[in-house]
Amino acid sequence: MANKANSLSHTKWMCKYHIVFTPKYRRKIIYSQYRESIGVILRQLCTYKGVEIIEGHLMIDHVHILVSIPPKLSVSQFMGYLKGKSALMIFDKHANLKYKFGNRHFWSEGYYVSTVGLNEATIKKYIQDQEKHDIALDKLSVKEYEDPFRDSK
């Protein structure tokens, strides 16, 4: 969709946002067995509201999405809808999570949002590279434990 404007009957628009949000207490849960179903749920809810996901990645403890939101929806309306409905759908699909999260709160309260403007390619690349960066950091932090009091014979 590059930098092409969308249109409604009386409106031309190009409203793109980079949004980041996290599970409650930044739990590292998204990469486990829930990743695929959370992705399906988020895509489905975006489709219902006419929001196009240009790029998106589910990280171990946060979600990055680059979306095009129609001007009839505010970002806060959309995020309230997306996080609220997806939490309900996630708990319906994975009933065992209700005991871990309680009160049906899957996502943390806030989110980060920035407008994209004409630097969409830069943001897309950042989102794509974020996963590679996290994997690289994980590999750096996974250090084999060595006993400092053991002889190296």
mmCIF file of C-alpha atoms in Angstrom:
data_model
loop_
_atom_site.group_PDB
_atom_site.id
_atom_site.type_symbol
_atom_site.label_atom_id
_atom_site.label_comp_id
_atom_site.label_asym_id
_atom_site.label_seq_id
_atom_site.Cartn_x
_atom_site.Cartn_y
_atom_site.Cartn_z
ATOM 1 C CA MET A 1 0.000 0.000 0.000
ATOM 2 C CA ALA A 2 3.048 2.323 -0.149
ATOM 3 C CA ASN A 3 1.973 5.974 0.108
ATOM 4 C CA LYS A 4 -1.360 5.650 -1.675
ATOM 5 C CA ALA A 5 -4.286 7.536 -0.161
ATOM 6 C CA ASN A 6 -7.456 5.618 0.678
ATOM 7 C CA SER A 7 -10.835 7.074 -0.039
ATOM 8 C CA LEU A 8 -14.355 7.101 1.284
ATOM 9 C CA SER A 9 -17.250 8.797 -0.487
ATOM 10 C CA HIS A 10 -16.142 12.345 0.428
ATOM 11 C CA THR A 11 -12.752 11.805 2.003
ATOM 12 C CA LYS A 12 -9.210 11.012 0.918
ATOM 13 C CA TRP A 13 -7.014 9.778 3.749
ATOM 14 C CA MET A 14 -3.669 8.276 4.680
ATOM 15 C CA CYS A 15 -3.603 7.736 8.464
ATOM 16 C CA LYS A 16 -0.849 5.331 9.470
ATOM 17 C CA TYR A 17 0.284 4.593 12.988
ATOM 18 C CA HIS A 18 3.035 2.561 14.624
ATOM 19 C CA ILE A 19 1.533 1.047 17.787
ATOM 20 C CA VAL A 20 3.208 -1.003 20.524
ATOM 21 C CA PHE A 21 1.329 -2.638 23.400
ATOM 22 C CA THR A 22 2.134 -5.267 26.023
ATOM 23 C CA PRO A 23 0.486 -8.046 28.033
ATOM 24 C CA LYS A 24 -0.297 -7.255 31.667
ATOM 25 C CA TYR A 25 2.866 -7.088 33.785
ATOM 26 C CA ARG A 26 4.793 -7.494 30.515
ATOM 27 C CA ARG A 27 4.485 -11.260 30.884
ATOM 28 C CA LYS A 28 6.538 -13.199 28.353
ATOM 29 C CA ILE A 29 3.577 -15.167 27.063
ATOM 30 C CA ILE A 30 2.986 -14.261 23.427
ATOM 31 C CA TYR A 31 5.659 -16.540 21.938
ATOM 32 C CA SER A 32 4.329 -19.641 23.623
ATOM 33 C CA GLN A 33 1.445 -21.701 22.294
ATOM 34 C CA TYR A 34 -0.735 -18.574 22.126
ATOM 35 C CA ARG A 35 1.186 -16.666 19.437
ATOM 36 C CA GLU A 36 -0.657 -18.029 16.420
ATOM 37 C CA SER A 37 -4.154 -17.626 17.873
ATOM 38 C CA ILE A 38 -3.401 -14.102 19.162
ATOM 39 C CA GLY A 39 -2.242 -13.154 15.654
ATOM 40 C CA VAL A 40 -5.428 -14.546 14.108
ATOM 41 C CA ILE A 41 -7.588 -12.697 16.658
ATOM 42 C CA LEU A 42 -5.833 -9.348 16.123
ATOM 43 C CA ARG A 43 -6.066 -9.650 12.311
ATOM 44 C CA GLN A 44 -9.746 -10.589 12.533
ATOM 45 C CA LEU A 45 -10.602 -7.618 14.776
ATOM 46 C CA CYS A 46 -8.699 -5.198 12.521
ATOM 47 C CA THR A 47 -10.634 -6.490 9.510
ATOM 48 C CA TYR A 48 -13.946 -5.944 11.344
ATOM 49 C CA LYS A 49 -13.097 -2.251 11.853
ATOM 50 C CA GLY A 50 -11.648 -1.676 8.375
ATOM 51 C CA VAL A 51 -8.128 -1.255 9.768
ATOM 52 C CA GLU A 52 -5.329 -2.507 7.531
ATOM 53 C CA ILE A 53 -2.298 -4.129 9.161
ATOM 54 C CA ILE A 54 0.615 -3.027 6.982
ATOM 55 C CA GLU A 55 3.221 -4.767 9.137
ATOM 56 C CA GLY A 56 2.987 -6.546 12.459
ATOM 57 C CA HIS A 57 5.047 -8.750 14.727
ATOM 58 C CA LEU A 58 4.152 -10.522 17.932
ATOM 59 C CA MET A 59 7.206 -10.396 20.155
ATOM 60 C CA ILE A 60 7.654 -12.456 23.322
ATOM 61 C CA ASP A 61 6.335 -9.672 25.585
ATOM 62 C CA HIS A 62 4.903 -6.997 23.275
ATOM 63 C CA VAL A 63 3.149 -6.405 19.963
ATOM 64 C CA HIS A 64 4.375 -4.078 17.187
ATOM 65 C CA ILE A 65 1.876 -3.130 14.488
ATOM 66 C CA LEU A 66 1.931 -0.625 11.649
ATOM 67 C CA VAL A 67 -1.697 0.057 10.790
ATOM 68 C CA SER A 68 -3.789 2.269 8.571
ATOM 69 C CA ILE A 69 -6.814 3.447 10.586
ATOM 70 C CA PRO A 70 -9.764 5.144 8.829
ATOM 71 C CA PRO A 71 -10.314 8.765 9.974
ATOM 72 C CA LYS A 72 -13.770 7.901 11.326
ATOM 73 C CA LEU A 73 -11.981 5.988 14.123
ATOM 74 C CA SER A 74 -9.697 7.632 16.656
ATOM 75 C CA VAL A 75 -6.591 5.728 17.690
ATOM 76 C CA SER A 76 -7.862 5.497 21.274
ATOM 77 C CA GLN A 77 -11.255 4.127 20.116
ATOM 78 C CA PHE A 78 -9.503 1.535 17.993
ATOM 79 C CA MET A 79 -7.044 0.506 20.717
ATOM 80 C CA GLY A 80 -9.828 0.241 23.315
ATOM 81 C CA TYR A 81 -11.743 -1.991 20.931
ATOM 82 C CA LEU A 82 -8.700 -4.057 19.877
ATOM 83 C CA LYS A 83 -7.371 -4.715 23.375
ATOM 84 C CA GLY A 84 -10.806 -5.204 24.961
ATOM 85 C CA LYS A 85 -12.259 -7.577 22.387
ATOM 86 C CA SER A 86 -9.015 -9.484 21.853
ATOM 87 C CA ALA A 87 -8.684 -10.100 25.615
ATOM 88 C CA LEU A 88 -12.189 -11.581 25.714
ATOM 89 C CA MET A 89 -11.503 -13.707 22.632
ATOM 90 C CA ILE A 90 -8.131 -14.898 23.979
ATOM 91 C CA PHE A 91 -9.711 -15.934 27.292
ATOM 92 C CA ASP A 92 -12.557 -17.700 25.450
ATOM 93 C CA LYS A 93 -10.079 -19.649 23.318
ATOM 94 C CA HIS A 94 -7.584 -20.336 26.137
ATOM 95 C CA ALA A 95 -9.657 -20.711 29.309
ATOM 96 C CA ASN A 96 -6.597 -21.650 31.383
ATOM 97 C CA LEU A 97 -5.263 -18.074 31.029
ATOM 98 C CA LYS A 98 -8.114 -16.755 33.201
ATOM 99 C CA TYR A 99 -6.361 -18.196 36.229
ATOM 100 C CA LYS A 100 -3.001 -16.628 35.335
ATOM 101 C CA PHE A 101 -4.360 -13.180 34.520
ATOM 102 C CA GLY A 102 -7.529 -12.873 36.596
ATOM 103 C CA ASN A 103 -10.284 -10.291 36.016
ATOM 104 C CA ARG A 104 -10.043 -10.893 32.265
ATOM 105 C CA HIS A 105 -7.245 -8.330 31.827
ATOM 106 C CA PHE A 106 -4.805 -9.698 29.279
ATOM 107 C CA TRP A 107 -3.256 -6.426 28.073
ATOM 108 C CA SER A 108 -1.647 -3.693 30.154
ATOM 109 C CA GLU A 109 -3.453 -0.351 30.310
ATOM 110 C CA GLY A 110 -1.400 1.839 28.003
ATOM 111 C CA TYR A 111 0.170 1.684 24.579
ATOM 112 C CA TYR A 112 2.704 3.582 22.512
ATOM 113 C CA VAL A 113 1.605 5.246 19.272
ATOM 114 C CA SER A 114 3.352 7.427 16.730
ATOM 115 C CA THR A 115 2.184 8.724 13.387
ATOM 116 C CA VAL A 116 4.075 7.355 10.441
ATOM 117 C CA GLY A 117 3.681 9.962 7.732
ATOM 118 C CA LEU A 118 5.858 9.359 4.707
ATOM 119 C CA ASN A 119 8.579 7.290 6.425
ATOM 120 C CA GLU A 120 6.550 4.069 6.301
ATOM 121 C CA ALA A 121 9.424 2.017 4.855
ATOM 122 C CA THR A 122 11.654 2.935 7.805
ATOM 123 C CA ILE A 123 9.012 1.905 10.341
ATOM 124 C CA LYS A 124 8.282 -1.351 8.468
ATOM 125 C CA LYS A 125 11.980 -2.231 8.495
ATOM 126 C CA TYR A 126 12.238 -1.373 12.197
ATOM 127 C CA ILE A 127 9.315 -3.695 13.040
ATOM 128 C CA GLN A 128 10.774 -6.492 10.898
ATOM 129 C CA ASP A 129 14.234 -6.099 12.455
ATOM 130 C CA GLN A 130 12.886 -5.913 16.007
ATOM 131 C CA GLU A 131 12.347 -9.666 16.128
ATOM 132 C CA LYS A 132 15.877 -10.365 14.850
ATOM 133 C CA HIS A 133 17.259 -7.936 17.434
ATOM 134 C CA ASP A 134 15.374 -9.613 20.307
ATOM 135 C CA ILE A 135 16.581 -13.061 19.197
ATOM 136 C CA ALA A 136 20.163 -11.817 19.033
ATOM 137 C CA LEU A 137 19.894 -10.312 22.536
ATOM 138 C CA ASP A 138 18.447 -13.579 23.825
ATOM 139 C CA LYS A 139 21.408 -15.490 22.433
ATOM 140 C CA LEU A 140 23.829 -13.043 24.047
ATOM 141 C CA SER A 141 22.172 -13.353 27.434
ATOM 142 C CA VAL A 142 22.022 -17.163 27.396
ATOM 143 C CA LYS A 143 25.414 -17.904 28.845
ATOM 144 C CA GLU A 144 26.425 -21.360 29.923
ATOM 145 C CA TYR A 145 26.921 -21.452 33.690
ATOM 146 C CA GLU A 146 30.523 -22.128 34.645
ATOM 147 C CA ASP A 147 31.545 -23.040 38.168
ATOM 148 C CA PRO A 148 34.336 -20.586 39.110
ATOM 149 C CA PHE A 149 35.639 -22.958 41.797
ATOM 150 C CA ARG A 150 36.134 -25.934 39.527
ATOM 151 C CA ASP A 151 39.523 -26.756 38.009
ATOM 152 C CA SER A 152 39.671 -26.485 34.258
ATOM 153 C CA LYS A 153 41.720 -29.686 33.870
#
